[in-house]
């Protein structure tokens, strides 16, 4: 039989979909999506046959079954492109690829409440007339940061862009060569300057910048001085940096505003988080930044948002910039942000904000959970793997304390007779999918980023990835 004969076994799209429906593959999936996935997979199969692929072996019934199984997998894979919750066992607390901060229970409820019904998004209940959405969380942000005024936009990239455009369109912005940062996902400061309509003036060198360098660069055409956080790198050795306070004093002296891009917005004492040396938003404001910008979904632990806090004058100018309308947050964001900020106002942030709770979970607690998981996995996996508790380090991630490692405990799984890569791939097909890290040919589960209520599920997922118990 030549490969071409295999064409006889290819079902029609209709036939295939009817079969998958009978097998329950359509459950909860839109039919059009299934049809699209089936059609693409059948075309691929036909192309392979016409391209001269070796014929499938086995009886006619077996070949037909193999093709239907292939179609079932194609539908599963197409569903894997949907946005779903995953279990993060990587130990990277603010993981940009995994959606950054999970929300607190209160924040989730707040989102649900304002999405189920109408809300006072732009209606002032005190005055009984039209109100402004950006006043909703302003007081909380001012109280928590010590700033005079605050504005919320879609993300921190937007906040930086808006600050630059408002203060320095057609003008120059002075920045140290050591701070021309690139954050993943195509945020590169030199390009942001260009798009904002401002001109970047670099001063100093990669490792050393002095106050005199800034002083020499200030001219009548200077719109702002900028400082950006080294979110994902460090410069060590023969280094000199101008402090934010010095920049602020210079700015005040020459009448030029200072923009401080903090990256991760920290609202609690960093010593409590074990990351001393990172600057909080309040410290940025106190040091004299005219406007400080930060993300809502990094160490603040709320929804994706960009927050700018600063002087009444500058925030008012940003608010009236037409760009602000294009960058404004939705009600779901504001509801989640408001609820998250309430945890800080209440003094309960370390327990209730999930990223802070994860960072501050004591190692002993993680060790006890790891012990328990090793016990059940060792029993379930038998001689399919060696399972042990391992000392590891978690990372804060998301552009805060880039090199800082937090001691943690995890589960080390060394598979036998199957590669770690196969298990890792199988874990992506579990529902919800599980994301892990690997070390040599072993799987490492860092429990710091796993909610204790997910421990049982995680254990079952591992057994499933090994092919069941
Ligand atoms: C993360 C980060 C940004 C981008 O923030 P988004 O909220 O992702 O838009 C900008 N600047 C710095 C310093 C950052 O760390």
Short mmCIF file of C-alpha atoms and ligand atoms in Angstrom, two decimals:
data_model
loop_
_atom_site.label_atom_id
_atom_site.label_comp_id
_atom_site.label_asym_id
_atom_site.label_seq_id
_atom_site.Cartn_x
_atom_site.Cartn_y
_atom_site.Cartn_z
CA UNK A 1 0.00 0.00 0.00
CA UNK A 2 1.39 3.45 -0.84
CA UNK A 3 1.04 6.43 1.50
CA UNK A 4 -1.53 7.94 -0.82
CA UNK A 5 -3.96 5.15 0.02
CA UNK A 6 -4.17 6.54 3.55
CA UNK A 7 -6.29 9.33 2.07
CA UNK A 8 -9.17 6.84 2.02
CA UNK A 9 -9.23 6.78 5.82
CA UNK A 10 -9.55 10.52 6.29
CA UNK A 11 -13.04 11.31 7.58
CA UNK A 12 -15.03 14.32 6.45
CA UNK A 13 -15.05 17.26 8.87
CA UNK A 14 -18.72 16.53 9.66
CA UNK A 15 -18.10 12.91 10.37
CA UNK A 16 -15.13 13.71 12.59
CA UNK A 17 -16.99 16.35 14.59
CA UNK A 18 -19.94 13.97 15.12
CA UNK A 19 -17.55 11.35 16.41
CA UNK A 20 -15.82 13.80 18.78
CA UNK A 21 -19.22 14.95 20.02
CA UNK A 22 -20.13 11.37 20.85
CA UNK A 23 -16.87 11.06 22.77
CA UNK A 24 -17.73 14.16 24.81
CA UNK A 25 -14.88 16.24 23.38
CA UNK A 26 -17.29 19.08 22.58
CA UNK A 27 -18.39 19.52 26.19
CA UNK A 28 -18.23 23.20 26.98
CA UNK A 29 -16.36 24.01 23.78
CA UNK A 30 -17.84 26.14 21.01
CA UNK A 31 -18.61 23.94 17.98
CA UNK A 32 -17.03 26.46 15.60
CA UNK A 33 -13.75 26.19 17.45
CA UNK A 34 -13.85 22.38 17.26
CA UNK A 35 -14.66 22.52 13.54
CA UNK A 36 -11.75 24.89 12.92
CA UNK A 37 -9.29 22.70 14.82
CA UNK A 38 -10.53 19.52 13.08
CA UNK A 39 -10.36 21.09 9.64
CA UNK A 40 -6.78 22.29 10.22
CA UNK A 41 -5.67 18.89 11.56
CA UNK A 42 -7.27 17.03 8.63
CA UNK A 43 -5.58 19.36 6.17
CA UNK A 44 -2.27 18.75 7.86
CA UNK A 45 -2.81 14.98 7.70
CA UNK A 46 -3.76 15.17 4.03
CA UNK A 47 -0.72 17.34 3.30
CA UNK A 48 1.56 14.85 5.03
CA UNK A 49 0.13 11.94 3.04
CA UNK A 50 0.43 13.79 -0.27
CA UNK A 51 3.92 14.86 0.74
CA UNK A 52 4.91 11.19 0.74
CA UNK A 53 4.87 10.36 4.45
CA UNK A 54 5.26 6.68 5.29
CA UNK A 55 1.79 5.06 5.41
CA UNK A 56 0.28 4.47 8.82
CA UNK A 57 0.60 0.87 9.92
CA UNK A 58 -2.18 -1.32 11.23
CA UNK A 59 -5.60 -2.45 10.12
CA UNK A 60 -8.09 -0.07 8.54
CA UNK A 61 -9.96 0.24 11.84
CA UNK A 62 -6.71 1.03 13.67
CA UNK A 63 -5.73 3.71 11.17
CA UNK A 64 -9.18 5.34 11.44
CA UNK A 65 -8.93 5.27 15.23
CA UNK A 66 -5.42 6.81 15.16
CA UNK A 67 -6.69 9.68 13.01
CA UNK A 68 -9.64 10.32 15.34
CA UNK A 69 -7.29 10.35 18.32
CA UNK A 70 -5.12 12.84 16.53
CA UNK A 71 -8.16 15.04 15.99
CA UNK A 72 -9.11 14.82 19.66
CA UNK A 73 -5.61 15.98 20.59
CA UNK A 74 -5.81 18.84 18.07
CA UNK A 75 -9.00 20.06 19.75
CA UNK A 76 -7.37 19.80 23.19
CA UNK A 77 -4.37 21.75 21.96
CA UNK A 78 -6.59 24.47 20.45
CA UNK A 79 -8.30 24.86 23.87
CA UNK A 80 -4.89 25.27 25.48
CA UNK A 81 -4.68 28.64 23.74
CA UNK A 82 -7.51 29.98 25.91
CA UNK A 83 -6.75 32.14 28.94
CA UNK A 84 -7.06 29.88 32.01
CA UNK A 85 -5.90 29.78 35.61
CA UNK A 86 -2.65 27.87 36.19
CA UNK A 87 -0.77 26.63 39.24
CA UNK A 88 2.56 28.46 39.59
CA UNK A 89 5.09 26.09 41.17
CA UNK A 90 8.09 28.04 39.82
CA UNK A 91 8.77 30.05 42.96
CA UNK A 92 8.85 33.30 40.99
CA UNK A 93 6.32 35.34 42.95
CA UNK A 94 5.60 38.11 40.44
CA UNK A 95 5.81 36.12 37.21
CA UNK A 96 4.97 38.30 34.22
CA UNK A 97 4.32 35.31 31.94
CA UNK A 98 1.91 33.91 34.53
CA UNK A 99 -0.20 37.04 34.96
CA UNK A 100 1.80 38.65 37.79
CA UNK A 101 -0.18 39.17 41.01
CA UNK A 102 -3.10 36.93 41.94
CA UNK A 103 -5.84 39.03 43.60
CA UNK A 104 -6.99 38.83 47.20
CA UNK A 105 -10.39 37.34 47.97
CA UNK A 106 -11.78 40.80 48.74
CA UNK A 107 -10.46 42.18 45.46
CA UNK A 108 -12.10 39.32 43.53
CA UNK A 109 -15.40 39.96 45.30
CA UNK A 110 -15.16 43.67 44.57
CA UNK A 111 -14.64 42.92 40.87
CA UNK A 112 -17.61 40.56 40.88
CA UNK A 113 -19.85 43.08 42.63
CA UNK A 114 -19.25 45.93 40.20
CA UNK A 115 -19.42 43.66 37.17
CA UNK A 116 -22.72 42.06 38.11
CA UNK A 117 -24.52 45.37 38.47
CA UNK A 118 -24.25 49.03 37.58
CA UNK A 119 -21.81 51.04 39.65
CA UNK A 120 -21.00 54.64 40.58
CA UNK A 121 -17.94 54.57 38.33
CA UNK A 122 -18.54 58.13 37.20
CA UNK A 123 -21.40 59.15 39.46
CA UNK A 124 -20.82 61.12 42.64
CA UNK A 125 -23.18 59.61 45.23
CA UNK A 126 -22.58 62.45 47.69
CA UNK A 127 -23.52 65.20 45.26
CA UNK A 128 -25.99 63.13 43.26
CA UNK A 129 -24.44 64.07 39.92
CA UNK A 130 -21.77 63.15 37.41
CA UNK A 131 -18.47 62.27 39.04
CA UNK A 132 -14.95 61.29 38.00
CA UNK A 133 -13.60 57.75 37.92
CA UNK A 134 -10.07 58.75 38.76
CA UNK A 135 -11.08 60.25 42.08
CA UNK A 136 -12.18 56.81 43.33
CA UNK A 137 -8.85 55.55 44.64
CA UNK A 138 -7.07 58.87 44.83
CA UNK A 139 -7.42 59.48 48.55
CA UNK A 140 -6.20 55.98 49.42
CA UNK A 141 -3.16 56.38 47.16
CA UNK A 142 -2.33 59.77 48.67
CA UNK A 143 -2.65 58.46 52.21
CA UNK A 144 -0.45 55.43 51.50
CA UNK A 145 2.28 57.31 49.65
CA UNK A 146 2.24 60.77 51.20
CA UNK A 147 1.73 62.30 47.74
CA UNK A 148 -0.54 65.27 47.08
CA UNK A 149 -2.37 63.69 44.17
CA UNK A 150 -2.62 60.44 42.20
CA UNK A 151 -3.76 59.19 38.81
CA UNK A 152 -4.43 55.61 37.62
CA UNK A 153 -3.89 54.46 34.04
CA UNK A 154 -3.71 51.12 32.25
CA UNK A 155 -0.18 50.06 33.24
CA UNK A 156 3.12 51.53 34.31
CA UNK A 157 4.39 51.81 30.76
CA UNK A 158 1.40 54.09 30.12
CA UNK A 159 2.13 56.10 33.28
CA UNK A 160 5.74 56.70 32.18
CA UNK A 161 4.66 57.60 28.65
CA UNK A 162 2.03 59.99 29.99
CA UNK A 163 4.43 61.67 32.42
CA UNK A 164 7.05 62.18 29.69
CA UNK A 165 4.53 63.42 27.15
CA UNK A 166 2.91 65.81 29.63
CA UNK A 167 6.12 67.31 30.98
CA UNK A 168 8.50 67.12 28.08
CA UNK A 169 6.88 66.90 24.65
CA UNK A 170 9.22 68.74 22.27
CA UNK A 171 11.70 69.14 25.10
CA UNK A 172 14.64 67.26 26.56
CA UNK A 173 14.71 64.69 29.35
CA UNK A 174 18.00 64.11 31.13
CA UNK A 175 18.75 60.54 32.27
CA UNK A 176 21.83 58.58 33.38
CA UNK A 177 23.31 56.14 30.85
CA UNK A 178 23.06 53.45 33.53
CA UNK A 179 19.26 53.68 33.59
CA UNK A 180 18.26 53.21 29.95
CA UNK A 181 16.36 50.10 30.89
CA UNK A 182 14.62 47.47 28.85
CA UNK A 183 11.85 45.52 30.57
CA UNK A 184 10.59 42.38 28.82
CA UNK A 185 7.73 42.85 26.41
CA UNK A 186 9.27 45.65 24.34
CA UNK A 187 9.37 48.40 26.94
CA UNK A 188 12.69 50.10 26.17
CA UNK A 189 13.18 53.55 27.60
CA UNK A 190 14.94 55.08 24.56
CA UNK A 191 11.95 54.08 22.43
CA UNK A 192 9.47 55.27 25.04
CA UNK A 193 11.15 58.70 25.02
CA UNK A 194 10.86 58.84 21.27
CA UNK A 195 7.16 57.91 21.22
CA UNK A 196 6.39 60.37 24.01
CA UNK A 197 7.67 63.17 21.79
CA UNK A 198 10.52 64.04 24.17
CA UNK A 199 14.25 63.99 23.40
CA UNK A 200 16.49 61.81 25.52
CA UNK A 201 19.71 63.37 26.78
CA UNK A 202 22.02 60.72 28.24
CA UNK A 203 24.58 61.72 30.82
CA UNK A 204 27.39 59.96 32.68
CA UNK A 205 28.67 56.51 31.76
CA UNK A 206 27.29 53.01 32.14
CA UNK A 207 28.74 52.56 35.62
CA UNK A 208 29.24 56.09 36.95
CA UNK A 209 27.10 59.19 36.81
CA UNK A 210 27.71 62.30 38.92
CA UNK A 211 25.46 65.16 39.91
CA UNK A 212 27.68 67.48 37.87
CA UNK A 213 26.78 65.47 34.74
CA UNK A 214 23.12 66.30 35.27
CA UNK A 215 23.86 69.94 36.12
CA UNK A 216 25.85 70.37 32.92
CA UNK A 217 23.02 68.97 30.78
CA UNK A 218 20.24 71.22 32.07
CA UNK A 219 19.24 73.94 29.63
CA UNK A 220 16.23 76.12 28.94
CA UNK A 221 14.90 73.31 26.71
CA UNK A 222 15.02 70.69 29.51
CA UNK A 223 11.53 69.39 30.26
CA UNK A 224 12.36 66.87 32.99
CA UNK A 225 15.00 64.86 34.78
CA UNK A 226 14.29 61.14 34.88
CA UNK A 227 15.36 58.28 37.09
CA UNK A 228 14.39 54.65 36.42
CA UNK A 229 14.67 51.65 38.69
CA UNK A 230 17.19 48.94 37.76
CA UNK A 231 14.38 46.45 37.70
CA UNK A 232 16.03 43.46 36.13
CA UNK A 233 19.77 44.01 36.39
CA UNK A 234 22.46 45.25 38.73
CA UNK A 235 25.63 47.18 38.11
CA UNK A 236 28.32 46.28 40.60
CA UNK A 237 31.95 47.25 41.10
CA UNK A 238 33.19 50.76 40.33
CA UNK A 239 29.80 52.41 40.49
CA UNK A 240 28.46 55.84 41.29
CA UNK A 241 24.83 56.85 41.18
CA UNK A 242 23.15 60.14 41.93
CA UNK A 243 20.52 59.63 44.61
CA UNK A 244 16.92 60.55 43.97
CA UNK A 245 17.16 63.15 46.72
CA UNK A 246 20.09 64.86 45.01
CA UNK A 247 18.23 64.84 41.69
CA UNK A 248 15.15 66.29 43.39
CA UNK A 249 17.20 69.06 44.99
CA UNK A 250 18.75 69.88 41.63
CA UNK A 251 15.33 69.85 39.98
CA UNK A 252 13.92 72.19 42.63
CA UNK A 253 16.90 74.52 42.27
CA UNK A 254 16.62 74.84 38.48
CA UNK A 255 12.83 74.51 38.25
CA UNK A 256 12.76 71.17 36.38
CA UNK A 257 10.40 68.33 37.42
CA UNK A 258 11.85 64.92 38.31
CA UNK A 259 10.10 61.78 37.04
CA UNK A 260 10.88 58.62 39.03
CA UNK A 261 9.93 55.30 37.45
CA UNK A 262 9.85 52.90 40.40
CA UNK A 263 8.70 49.85 38.46
CA UNK A 264 7.31 47.72 41.28
CA UNK A 265 5.14 49.78 43.62
CA UNK A 266 6.02 48.84 47.19
CA UNK A 267 3.70 50.22 49.85
CA UNK A 268 5.07 48.44 52.93
CA UNK A 269 8.38 48.53 54.79
CA UNK A 270 10.82 46.56 52.63
CA UNK A 271 12.61 45.07 55.66
CA UNK A 272 9.38 43.16 56.42
CA UNK A 273 9.61 41.65 52.96
CA UNK A 274 13.24 40.70 53.29
CA UNK A 275 14.21 43.04 50.45
CA UNK A 276 15.85 45.98 52.25
CA UNK A 277 17.29 48.58 49.94
CA UNK A 278 14.33 48.55 47.55
CA UNK A 279 12.64 51.94 47.58
CA UNK A 280 9.01 52.25 48.60
CA UNK A 281 6.66 54.67 46.87
CA UNK A 282 6.48 56.77 50.05
CA UNK A 283 10.29 57.04 50.07
CA UNK A 284 10.28 58.18 46.45
CA UNK A 285 7.72 60.88 47.26
CA UNK A 286 9.60 61.91 50.40
CA UNK A 287 12.89 62.16 48.50
CA UNK A 288 11.21 64.80 46.38
CA UNK A 289 10.27 63.15 43.08
CA UNK A 290 7.78 65.40 41.29
CA UNK A 291 6.00 62.34 39.93
CA UNK A 292 6.59 58.68 40.84
CA UNK A 293 5.19 55.92 38.65
CA UNK A 294 4.69 52.21 39.40
CA UNK A 295 2.73 49.09 38.45
CA UNK A 296 -0.43 47.92 40.19
CA UNK A 297 0.28 44.23 39.63
CA UNK A 298 3.88 43.79 40.77
CA UNK A 299 4.66 44.00 44.49
CA UNK A 300 1.59 46.11 45.13
CA UNK A 301 -0.28 42.88 44.48
CA UNK A 302 -3.33 44.28 42.71
CA UNK A 303 -4.68 44.38 39.15
CA UNK A 304 -2.76 45.47 36.07
CA UNK A 305 -2.58 49.24 36.36
CA UNK A 306 -0.12 52.08 36.20
CA UNK A 307 -0.15 54.59 39.01
CA UNK A 308 1.35 58.05 39.02
CA UNK A 309 1.56 59.95 42.29
CA UNK A 310 3.04 63.39 42.77
CA UNK A 311 2.49 67.10 43.03
CA UNK A 312 -0.99 68.53 42.54
CA UNK A 313 0.24 70.66 39.68
CA UNK A 314 1.89 67.88 37.65
CA UNK A 315 -0.83 65.27 38.23
CA UNK A 316 -3.45 67.85 37.17
CA UNK A 317 -1.54 68.45 33.95
CA UNK A 318 -1.31 64.70 33.34
CA UNK A 319 -5.03 64.32 34.03
CA UNK A 320 -5.93 66.90 31.40
CA UNK A 321 -3.63 65.42 28.75
CA UNK A 322 -5.86 63.93 26.00
CA UNK A 323 -3.72 60.76 26.13
CA UNK A 324 -5.16 60.04 29.59
CA UNK A 325 -8.55 59.28 28.08
CA UNK A 326 -6.93 56.61 25.89
CA UNK A 327 -5.05 55.09 28.81
CA UNK A 328 -7.79 55.09 31.43
CA UNK A 329 -8.51 51.97 33.50
CA UNK A 330 -11.83 50.12 33.50
CA UNK A 331 -14.15 49.63 36.47
CA UNK A 332 -12.92 46.09 37.10
CA UNK A 333 -9.40 47.40 37.55
CA UNK A 334 -10.49 50.21 39.84
CA UNK A 335 -12.61 47.86 41.96
CA UNK A 336 -9.71 45.44 42.42
CA UNK A 337 -7.25 48.24 43.10
CA UNK A 338 -9.53 49.86 45.67
CA UNK A 339 -9.99 46.58 47.54
CA UNK A 340 -6.25 45.87 47.44
CA UNK A 341 -5.39 49.32 48.77
CA UNK A 342 -7.88 48.78 51.60
CA UNK A 343 -5.71 45.92 52.87
CA UNK A 344 -2.81 48.37 53.18
CA UNK A 345 -4.98 50.96 54.93
CA UNK A 346 -6.20 48.25 57.34
CA UNK A 347 -2.67 47.05 58.05
CA UNK A 348 -3.56 43.54 56.83
CA UNK A 349 -1.65 43.60 53.54
CA UNK A 350 1.02 41.08 54.56
CA UNK A 351 -1.64 38.44 55.22
CA UNK A 352 -4.24 39.34 52.63
CA UNK A 353 -2.35 40.45 49.54
CA UNK A 354 -1.29 37.14 47.95
CA UNK A 355 2.13 38.23 46.63
CA UNK A 356 3.10 39.65 50.02
CA UNK A 357 1.78 36.57 51.83
CA UNK A 358 3.86 34.39 49.48
CA UNK A 359 7.05 36.39 50.02
CA UNK A 360 6.67 36.35 53.79
CA UNK A 361 5.64 32.70 54.26
CA UNK A 362 8.14 31.24 56.76
CA UNK A 363 10.46 28.52 55.43
CA UNK A 364 9.30 26.15 58.23
CA UNK A 365 5.76 26.23 56.89
CA UNK A 366 6.97 25.46 53.37
CA UNK A 367 9.17 22.66 54.71
CA UNK A 368 6.21 21.03 56.48
CA UNK A 369 4.10 21.19 53.32
CA UNK A 370 6.97 19.81 51.25
CA UNK A 371 7.42 16.89 53.70
CA UNK A 372 3.75 16.02 53.44
CA UNK A 373 3.80 16.18 49.66
CA UNK A 374 6.94 14.04 49.44
CA UNK A 375 5.21 11.43 51.61
CA UNK A 376 2.16 11.15 49.40
CA UNK A 377 4.08 11.38 46.12
CA UNK A 378 6.62 8.75 47.14
CA UNK A 379 3.73 6.39 47.94
CA UNK A 380 1.87 7.21 44.73
CA UNK A 381 4.85 7.12 42.37
CA UNK A 382 6.59 4.10 43.86
CA UNK A 383 9.68 3.24 41.81
CA UNK A 384 8.76 5.65 39.00
CA UNK A 385 10.69 8.50 40.66
CA UNK A 386 12.86 9.51 43.58
CA UNK A 387 11.10 12.22 45.56
CA UNK A 388 12.80 14.33 48.22
CA UNK A 389 12.47 17.64 50.04
CA UNK A 390 14.98 20.15 48.70
CA UNK A 391 16.40 23.47 49.85
CA UNK A 392 15.88 26.03 47.11
CA UNK A 393 15.46 29.75 46.64
CA UNK A 394 12.43 31.61 45.36
CA UNK A 395 12.61 34.89 43.50
CA UNK A 396 10.52 38.04 43.88
CA UNK A 397 10.44 38.62 40.10
CA UNK A 398 8.57 41.29 38.19
CA UNK A 399 11.39 43.75 38.26
CA UNK A 400 11.87 44.11 41.99
CA UNK A 401 14.99 43.06 43.85
CA UNK A 402 16.24 41.32 40.70
CA UNK A 403 19.07 39.37 42.30
CA UNK A 404 17.41 38.76 45.65
CA UNK A 405 16.76 35.15 46.52
CA UNK A 406 14.35 34.08 49.25
CA UNK A 407 15.20 30.78 51.01
CA UNK A 408 12.48 28.24 50.31
CA UNK A 409 11.70 24.51 50.43
CA UNK A 410 10.38 22.46 47.62
CA UNK A 411 9.87 18.99 46.28
CA UNK A 412 12.54 17.46 44.04
CA UNK A 413 11.27 14.76 41.70
CA UNK A 414 13.81 12.69 39.75
CA UNK A 415 11.84 10.60 37.24
CA UNK A 416 13.07 7.12 36.29
CA UNK A 417 12.56 5.75 32.80
CA UNK A 418 10.98 8.96 31.57
CA UNK A 419 12.52 12.38 31.06
CA UNK A 420 11.68 15.39 33.20
CA UNK A 421 10.81 17.20 29.95
CA UNK A 422 8.02 14.69 29.26
CA UNK A 423 6.56 15.18 32.73
CA UNK A 424 6.84 18.98 32.37
CA UNK A 425 4.93 18.78 29.07
CA UNK A 426 2.29 16.48 30.59
CA UNK A 427 1.79 18.95 33.44
CA UNK A 428 0.77 21.60 30.89
CA UNK A 429 -2.12 19.38 29.80
CA UNK A 430 -3.50 18.88 33.28
CA UNK A 431 -6.48 21.04 34.21
CA UNK A 432 -5.59 23.53 35.58
CA UNK A 433 -2.11 23.36 34.01
CA UNK A 434 0.89 23.28 36.35
CA UNK A 435 4.05 25.29 35.61
CA UNK A 436 7.24 24.04 37.28
CA UNK A 437 10.95 24.55 37.02
CA UNK A 438 13.57 21.92 36.29
CA UNK A 439 17.10 21.33 37.51
CA UNK A 440 19.20 18.95 35.48
CA UNK A 441 16.76 16.13 34.70
CA UNK A 442 14.60 16.72 37.75
CA UNK A 443 11.38 18.57 38.44
CA UNK A 444 11.38 21.11 41.26
CA UNK A 445 8.14 22.27 42.87
CA UNK A 446 8.59 25.50 44.84
CA UNK A 447 5.66 25.65 47.25
CA UNK A 448 6.14 29.36 48.04
CA UNK A 449 4.03 30.34 45.03
CA UNK A 450 1.49 27.53 45.48
CA UNK A 451 -1.56 28.26 47.60
CA UNK A 452 -1.75 25.66 50.43
CA UNK A 453 -5.28 24.87 49.23
CA UNK A 454 -3.71 23.70 45.94
CA UNK A 455 -1.27 21.23 47.53
CA UNK A 456 -3.65 18.26 47.12
CA UNK A 457 -4.37 19.15 43.54
CA UNK A 458 -0.64 19.55 42.82
CA UNK A 459 0.08 16.09 44.17
CA UNK A 460 -2.67 14.57 42.01
CA UNK A 461 -1.47 16.51 38.96
CA UNK A 462 2.02 15.06 39.35
CA UNK A 463 0.61 11.51 39.54
CA UNK A 464 -1.49 12.20 36.46
CA UNK A 465 1.55 13.53 34.59
CA UNK A 466 3.32 10.25 35.37
CA UNK A 467 0.41 8.40 33.83
CA UNK A 468 -1.86 7.90 36.85
CA UNK A 469 -1.53 6.19 40.23
C1 LIG B 1 7.77 46.68 35.07
C2 LIG B 1 8.34 48.01 34.79
C3 LIG B 1 7.75 48.86 33.84
C4 LIG B 1 6.54 48.45 33.04
O1 LIG B 1 5.42 48.34 33.86
P1 LIG B 1 4.06 47.68 33.30
O2 LIG B 1 3.11 47.78 34.44
O3 LIG B 1 4.42 46.29 32.91
O4 LIG B 1 3.64 48.48 32.13
C5 LIG B 1 8.30 50.10 33.63
N1 LIG B 1 9.39 50.50 34.31
C6 LIG B 1 10.00 49.71 35.22
C7 LIG B 1 11.20 50.22 35.94
C8 LIG B 1 9.49 48.44 35.49
O5 LIG B 1 10.08 47.64 36.40
#
